[in-house]
CSV table of C-alpha atoms in Angstrom, one decimal:
chain,number,residue,atom,x,y,z
C,1,MET,CA,-0.2,69.3,17.5
C,2,SER,CA,-3.4,68.3,19.3
C,3,GLY,CA,-3.6,66.4,22.5
C,4,ALA,CA,-6.3,64.3,20.9
C,5,PHE,CA,-3.6,62.1,19.3
C,6,ASP,CA,-1.1,61.5,22.1
C,7,TRP,CA,-3.0,59.0,24.2
C,8,HIS,CA,-3.1,56.2,21.7
C,9,GLY,CA,-3.3,55.6,18.0
C,10,GLY,CA,-6.2,55.1,15.7
C,11,ARG,CA,-8.2,58.3,16.2
C,12,LEU,CA,-9.1,58.8,12.5
C,13,ASP,CA,-12.3,60.6,13.2
C,14,ALA,CA,-10.5,63.2,15.3
C,15,ALA,CA,-7.9,63.5,12.5
C,16,CYS,CA,-10.6,64.2,9.9
C,17,ALA,CA,-12.2,66.8,12.1
C,18,GLN,CA,-9.0,68.6,12.7
C,19,PHE,CA,-7.2,68.3,9.4
C,20,GLY,CA,-10.0,67.5,6.9
C,21,GLY,CA,-10.6,64.6,4.5
C,22,THR,CA,-12.5,61.4,4.9
C,23,ARG,CA,-11.4,58.2,6.7
C,24,GLU,CA,-10.8,56.6,3.3
C,25,GLU,CA,-8.3,59.3,2.3
C,26,TRP,CA,-6.1,58.8,5.4
C,27,LEU,CA,-3.1,56.5,5.8
C,28,ASP,CA,-3.2,55.4,9.5
C,29,LEU,CA,0.3,54.8,10.7
C,30,SER,CA,-0.5,55.7,14.3
C,31,THR,CA,-0.7,52.1,15.6
C,32,GLY,CA,1.5,49.1,15.6
C,33,ILE,CA,-1.2,46.9,14.1
C,34,ASN,CA,-0.1,44.8,11.1
C,35,PRO,CA,-1.5,46.6,8.0
C,36,CYS,CA,-1.7,43.3,6.1
C,37,PRO,CA,-4.0,41.2,8.4
C,38,TRP,CA,-4.7,37.5,8.4
C,39,PRO,CA,-7.2,36.9,5.6
C,40,VAL,CA,-10.4,35.7,7.3
C,41,PRO,CA,-11.6,32.8,5.1
C,42,ARG,CA,-15.0,33.2,3.4
C,43,ASP,CA,-16.1,29.8,4.7
C,44,LEU,CA,-15.6,30.9,8.3
C,45,ALA,CA,-19.2,31.4,9.4
C,46,PRO,CA,-19.6,32.0,13.2
C,47,GLU,CA,-22.8,31.0,14.8
C,48,TRP,CA,-24.5,34.3,15.5
C,49,HIS,CA,-27.7,32.9,16.9
C,50,ALA,CA,-26.3,30.8,19.7
C,51,LEU,CA,-24.1,31.7,22.7
C,52,PRO,CA,-20.5,30.5,22.2
C,53,ASP,CA,-20.0,27.0,23.4
C,54,PRO,CA,-17.5,26.4,26.3
C,55,SER,CA,-15.9,23.6,24.3
C,56,ALA,CA,-15.1,26.1,21.4
C,57,LEU,CA,-13.5,28.5,23.9
C,58,ALA,CA,-11.4,25.6,25.4
C,59,ARG,CA,-10.4,24.5,21.9
C,60,LEU,CA,-9.2,28.1,21.1
C,61,GLU,CA,-7.2,28.2,24.3
C,62,GLY,CA,-5.6,24.9,23.6
C,63,ILE,CA,-4.5,25.9,20.1
C,64,ALA,CA,-3.2,29.3,21.4
C,65,ALA,CA,-1.4,27.7,24.3
C,66,THR,CA,0.4,25.4,21.9
C,67,TYR,CA,1.4,28.4,19.8
C,68,PHE,CA,2.7,30.2,23.0
C,69,GLY,CA,4.5,27.2,24.3
C,70,VAL,CA,2.6,27.0,27.6
C,71,ASP,CA,0.3,24.4,29.3
C,72,PRO,CA,-3.3,25.0,28.3
C,73,SER,CA,-4.5,24.9,31.9
C,74,LEU,CA,-2.4,28.1,32.5
C,75,CYS,CA,-3.9,30.0,29.5
C,76,CYS,CA,-7.1,32.1,29.6
C,77,ALA,CA,-8.6,34.0,26.7
C,78,VAL,CA,-9.6,37.6,27.4
C,79,PRO,CA,-11.5,40.2,25.3
C,80,GLY,CA,-8.4,42.1,24.6
C,81,SER,CA,-5.1,42.1,26.4
C,82,GLU,CA,-5.7,45.6,27.9
C,83,ILE,CA,-8.8,44.3,29.7
C,84,GLY,CA,-6.8,41.3,30.9
C,85,LEU,CA,-4.1,43.6,32.3
C,86,ARG,CA,-6.6,45.7,34.2
C,87,LEU,CA,-8.4,42.6,35.7
C,88,ILE,CA,-5.1,41.0,36.7
C,89,ALA,CA,-4.1,44.2,38.6
C,90,ALA,CA,-7.4,44.0,40.5
C,91,ILE,CA,-6.9,40.3,41.2
C,92,LEU,CA,-3.3,40.8,42.6
C,93,GLY,CA,-4.3,43.7,44.8
C,94,LEU,CA,-0.7,44.9,45.1
C,95,PRO,CA,1.0,48.3,44.5
C,96,GLY,CA,2.0,48.6,40.8
C,97,ARG,CA,5.2,49.6,39.2
C,98,TYR,CA,6.0,49.7,35.5
C,99,VAL,CA,9.3,49.9,33.6
C,100,GLU,CA,9.4,53.2,31.7
C,101,PRO,CA,8.9,54.3,29.0
C,102,SER,CA,5.9,52.2,28.4
C,103,TYR,CA,2.2,52.1,27.5
C,104,ARG,CA,-0.1,54.5,29.3
C,105,THR,CA,-2.2,51.5,30.1
C,106,HIS,CA,0.5,50.2,32.3
C,107,ALA,CA,0.5,53.4,34.4
C,108,ALA,CA,-3.4,53.3,34.5
C,109,MET,CA,-3.6,49.7,35.7
C,110,PHE,CA,-2.9,50.5,39.3
C,111,ALA,CA,-3.8,53.3,41.7
C,112,GLN,CA,-0.7,55.5,42.2
C,113,ALA,CA,1.5,53.3,39.9
C,114,GLN,CA,5.2,54.2,40.0
C,115,ALA,CA,7.5,54.3,37.0
C,116,VAL,CA,10.9,52.6,37.6
C,117,LYS,CA,13.9,51.7,35.5
C,118,ALA,CA,14.3,48.3,37.1
C,119,PRO,CA,13.4,46.4,40.3
C,120,ARG,CA,15.7,46.6,43.3
C,121,ASP,CA,16.8,44.1,45.9
C,122,ASP,CA,15.0,46.0,48.7
C,123,ASP,CA,11.7,46.4,46.9
C,124,ALA,CA,8.5,45.7,48.8
C,125,ALA,CA,6.0,43.3,47.3
C,126,ASN,CA,4.6,44.8,44.2
C,127,ALA,CA,3.4,43.9,40.7
C,128,LEU,CA,6.1,45.0,38.2
C,129,VAL,CA,4.9,45.4,34.6
C,130,ILE,CA,7.1,45.5,31.6
C,131,ALA,CA,6.4,45.3,27.9
C,132,ASN,CA,8.7,43.1,25.7
C,133,PRO,CA,9.3,44.2,23.1
C,134,ASN,CA,8.5,47.6,24.5
C,135,ASN,CA,6.2,50.2,23.2
C,136,PRO,CA,6.8,52.9,22.0
C,137,ASP,CA,10.6,52.5,21.6
C,138,GLY,CA,10.7,48.8,20.5
C,139,ARG,CA,13.3,48.0,23.1
C,140,VAL,CA,13.9,44.3,23.8
C,141,THR,CA,14.7,43.0,27.3
C,142,SER,CA,16.7,39.8,27.3
C,143,LEU,CA,15.3,36.6,28.8
C,144,ALA,CA,18.2,36.5,31.2
C,145,ARG,CA,17.3,39.9,32.6
C,146,LEU,CA,13.6,39.1,32.8
C,147,ARG,CA,14.6,35.9,34.8
C,148,ASP,CA,16.7,38.0,37.2
C,149,TRP,CA,13.8,40.5,37.7
C,150,LEU,CA,11.4,37.6,38.2
C,151,ALA,CA,13.7,36.2,41.0
C,152,LEU,CA,13.8,39.7,42.6
C,153,GLN,CA,10.0,40.0,42.5
C,154,GLU,CA,9.5,36.5,43.9
C,155,ALA,CA,12.0,37.1,46.7
C,156,ALA,CA,9.9,40.2,47.7
C,157,GLY,CA,6.6,38.4,47.5
C,158,GLY,CA,5.7,40.3,44.3
C,159,TRP,CA,4.9,39.4,40.7
C,160,LEU,CA,6.4,40.0,37.3
C,161,ILE,CA,3.9,40.8,34.5
C,162,VAL,CA,5.2,40.8,31.0
C,163,ASP,CA,3.1,42.3,28.3
C,164,GLU,CA,4.1,40.6,25.0
C,165,ALA,CA,1.6,42.3,22.7
C,166,PHE,CA,4.2,42.7,20.0
C,167,VAL,CA,6.3,39.6,20.5
C,168,ASP,CA,4.8,37.5,17.7
C,169,THR,CA,7.4,38.9,15.2
C,170,MET,CA,10.2,37.6,17.4
C,171,PRO,CA,8.9,34.6,19.4
C,172,GLN,CA,12.4,33.7,20.5
C,173,ILE,CA,12.3,36.4,23.2
C,174,SER,CA,9.0,35.2,24.7
C,175,ILE,CA,9.1,34.2,28.4
C,176,ALA,CA,5.6,32.6,28.1
C,177,PRO,CA,7.0,29.0,28.1
C,178,GLU,CA,8.3,29.7,31.6
C,179,VAL,CA,4.9,30.3,33.1
C,180,THR,CA,4.3,27.5,35.6
C,181,PRO,CA,2.1,26.9,38.7
C,182,ALA,CA,5.1,27.6,41.0
C,183,ARG,CA,6.4,30.9,39.5
C,184,ARG,CA,5.0,34.4,40.2
C,185,LEU,CA,5.0,35.2,36.5
C,186,ILE,CA,2.1,36.4,34.4
C,187,VAL,CA,2.3,36.9,30.6
C,188,LEU,CA,-0.2,38.7,28.4
C,189,ARG,CA,-0.5,38.3,24.6
C,190,SER,CA,-2.5,40.2,22.0
C,191,PHE,CA,-4.1,38.7,18.9
C,192,GLY,CA,-4.8,42.0,17.1
C,193,LYS,CA,-1.3,43.4,16.7
C,194,PHE,CA,0.5,40.7,14.7
C,195,PHE,CA,-2.6,39.2,13.1
C,196,GLY,CA,-3.9,42.7,12.2
C,197,LEU,CA,-7.4,42.1,13.5
C,198,ALA,CA,-7.6,44.4,16.5
C,199,GLY,CA,-11.4,44.7,16.1
C,200,ALA,CA,-11.7,41.0,17.1
C,201,ARG,CA,-10.8,42.1,20.7
C,202,LEU,CA,-8.9,38.9,21.6
C,203,GLY,CA,-6.0,38.4,23.9
C,204,PHE,CA,-4.7,35.8,26.4
C,205,ALA,CA,-3.3,35.7,29.9
C,206,MET,CA,-0.9,33.0,31.1
C,207,ALA,CA,-0.5,32.7,34.8
C,208,PRO,CA,-0.6,30.2,37.8
C,209,PRO,CA,-3.9,28.4,38.4
C,210,ASP,CA,-5.1,30.6,41.2
C,211,VAL,CA,-4.8,33.7,39.0
C,212,ILE,CA,-6.4,32.0,36.0
C,213,SER,CA,-9.3,30.8,38.2
C,214,ALA,CA,-9.9,34.4,39.6
C,215,LEU,CA,-9.7,35.8,36.1
C,216,ARG,CA,-12.3,33.4,34.8
C,217,ASN,CA,-14.6,34.3,37.7
C,218,LEU,CA,-14.4,37.9,36.7
C,219,LEU,CA,-14.9,37.3,33.0
C,220,GLY,CA,-18.0,35.1,33.4
C,221,ASP,CA,-19.2,32.4,31.1
C,222,TRP,CA,-19.0,34.1,27.7
C,223,PRO,CA,-15.9,36.3,27.7
C,224,LEU,CA,-15.5,36.3,23.9
C,225,SER,CA,-17.8,36.5,20.9
C,226,GLY,CA,-18.3,33.4,18.7
C,227,ALA,CA,-16.6,35.3,15.9
C,228,ALA,CA,-13.4,36.0,17.9
C,229,ILE,CA,-13.2,32.4,19.0
C,230,ALA,CA,-13.6,31.1,15.4
C,231,ILE,CA,-11.1,33.6,13.9
C,232,GLY,CA,-8.5,33.0,16.6
C,233,GLU,CA,-8.8,29.2,16.4
C,234,ARG,CA,-8.1,29.2,12.6
C,235,ALA,CA,-5.5,32.0,12.7
C,236,TYR,CA,-3.2,30.5,15.4
C,237,ALA,CA,-3.2,27.2,13.5
C,238,ASP,CA,-2.2,28.9,10.2
C,239,SER,CA,1.6,28.3,10.6
C,240,ALA,CA,2.3,29.0,6.9
C,241,TRP,CA,0.8,32.5,7.0
C,242,ILE,CA,2.6,33.2,10.3
C,243,ASP,CA,6.0,32.2,8.9
C,244,VAL,CA,5.5,34.2,5.7
C,245,THR,CA,4.2,37.2,7.6
C,246,ARG,CA,7.2,37.3,10.0
C,247,THR,CA,9.6,37.4,7.1
C,248,ALA,CA,7.6,40.0,5.2
C,249,LEU,CA,7.2,42.4,8.1
C,250,ALA,CA,11.0,42.3,8.8
C,251,LYS,CA,11.8,43.1,5.2
C,252,ARG,CA,9.3,46.0,5.1
C,253,ALA,CA,10.7,47.4,8.4
C,254,GLU,CA,14.2,47.4,6.9
C,255,GLN,CA,12.9,49.1,3.8
C,256,PHE,CA,11.1,51.8,5.8
C,257,ASP,CA,14.2,52.4,7.9
C,258,ARG,CA,16.1,53.3,4.8
C,259,ILE,CA,13.4,55.8,3.8
C,260,LEU,CA,13.3,57.4,7.2
C,261,SER,CA,17.1,57.6,7.3
C,262,GLN,CA,17.1,59.6,4.1
C,263,TYR,CA,15.4,62.4,6.0
C,264,SER,CA,18.0,62.5,8.8
C,265,MET,CA,15.8,60.3,11.1
C,266,ARG,CA,17.4,57.5,13.0
C,267,PRO,CA,14.6,54.9,13.5
C,268,GLN,CA,14.9,52.8,16.5
C,269,GLY,CA,13.3,49.6,17.9
C,270,GLU,CA,13.4,45.9,17.2
C,271,SER,CA,9.7,45.4,16.5
C,272,SER,CA,9.0,45.1,12.8
C,273,LEU,CA,5.5,46.5,13.3
C,274,PHE,CA,6.5,50.1,14.3
C,275,ARG,CA,9.4,52.5,14.4
C,276,LEU,CA,10.2,55.4,16.8
C,277,VAL,CA,12.1,58.4,15.6
C,278,ARG,CA,13.5,61.2,17.7
C,279,ALA,CA,13.5,64.7,16.2
C,280,GLU,CA,13.4,68.2,17.7
C,281,ASN,CA,10.8,69.0,15.1
C,282,ALA,CA,8.6,66.0,15.9
C,283,GLY,CA,5.5,68.2,16.4
C,284,ALA,CA,6.0,69.9,13.0
C,285,LEU,CA,6.5,66.5,11.4
C,286,PHE,CA,3.3,65.3,12.8
C,287,ASP,CA,1.4,68.3,11.5
C,288,ARG,CA,3.1,68.1,8.1
C,289,LEU,CA,2.2,64.4,7.7
C,290,ALA,CA,-1.3,65.1,8.9
C,291,ARG,CA,-1.8,67.8,6.2
C,292,HIS,CA,-1.0,64.9,3.8
C,293,ARG,CA,-3.6,62.7,5.5
C,294,ILE,CA,-1.0,60.5,7.2
C,295,LEU,CA,-1.6,59.9,10.8
C,296,THR,CA,1.3,59.1,13.1
C,297,ARG,CA,1.7,58.9,16.9
C,298,PRO,CA,3.0,61.8,19.0
C,299,PHE,CA,3.8,61.9,22.7
C,300,ALA,CA,2.8,64.7,25.0
C,301,ASP,CA,5.5,63.9,27.5
C,302,ARG,CA,8.2,63.5,24.8
C,303,PRO,CA,7.7,66.2,22.2
C,304,ASP,CA,10.9,64.9,20.4
C,305,TRP,CA,9.3,61.5,19.7
C,306,LEU,CA,7.2,60.4,16.8
C,307,ARG,CA,6.2,56.8,16.2
C,308,PHE,CA,5.3,55.3,12.7
C,309,GLY,CA,3.5,52.1,12.1
C,310,VAL,CA,5.4,50.3,9.3
C,311,PRO,CA,3.5,50.8,6.0
C,312,ALA,CA,1.9,48.0,4.1
C,313,ASP,CA,3.7,48.3,0.8
C,314,ASP,CA,5.9,50.3,-1.5
C,315,ALA,CA,3.1,52.7,-2.5
C,316,GLN,CA,2.4,53.6,1.1
C,317,MET,CA,6.2,54.1,1.8
C,318,GLN,CA,6.5,56.4,-1.2
C,319,ARG,CA,3.5,58.4,0.0
C,320,VAL,CA,5.3,59.0,3.3
C,321,ALA,CA,8.5,60.0,1.5
C,322,ARG,CA,6.6,62.5,-0.7
C,323,ALA,CA,5.0,64.0,2.4
C,324,LEU,CA,8.4,64.3,4.1
C,325,ASP,CA,9.8,66.0,0.9
C,326,ASP,CA,7.1,68.6,1.2
C,327,GLY,CA,8.9,70.5,4.0
């Protein structure tokens, strides 16, 4: 198993180079991106000749803020939630801690970031980052616990940063509505995961006004392309598609769980966009699936882990099953 695949998903060119085949022959299950994306309407025609208008950006932020349940003045669009996270780390200027296991991005946000299981009463001021639901294990942290951790961070003069990149499938666990000018709480959201359009590079940060103002200063006047603004505005307002997709993703995740369980795997996680399995032969499983042109996500520091994106349909699920049969 090559280290080329254990940083993050989506490295199809590297997969073709190592295992053969063309990009079109591969089934990419290495990410948690919805494989059935929001259908961009044919009548959606961004203005490519002109710079994006500030009023269009403000309109997108207003629609997204309504969807998130937060005051629009506390919501700032960013060109991808990862960039938002890195900029916020620079703005806060505090030592960073992250709740493990987690994204590698969380560890890379801060110089000498420390992994922790939870904050402590005697912690010094720091910026604590947690993903909810978590990646890669799909663990959900309750709102009650997040509120307790926020209180601990505030008492120490620190901040709680919640990365909600995968929360759209379970909005009831989002703490975004609790972002206010008075709380030391920052929430990040990703557009690309649930809406399946990661190439749009669109995300949002929700934070108190001073942080939002500093973030806007760093981003400049045109943080997003006109296409990202137009797509985001229409997609966040498409409540019918959002409702249907949440239900469909949950059903497909349950179906995929049954398939994985047939091969002595116990899938875990509450996100309906991906599943983590633990197996002593995870490296061999990765290689076997790759020989069948199926890309999954291994982990260098956890050789017993393998993460699958949930397939798009029955045909893709059966393709995975046939590859697992060929042991």
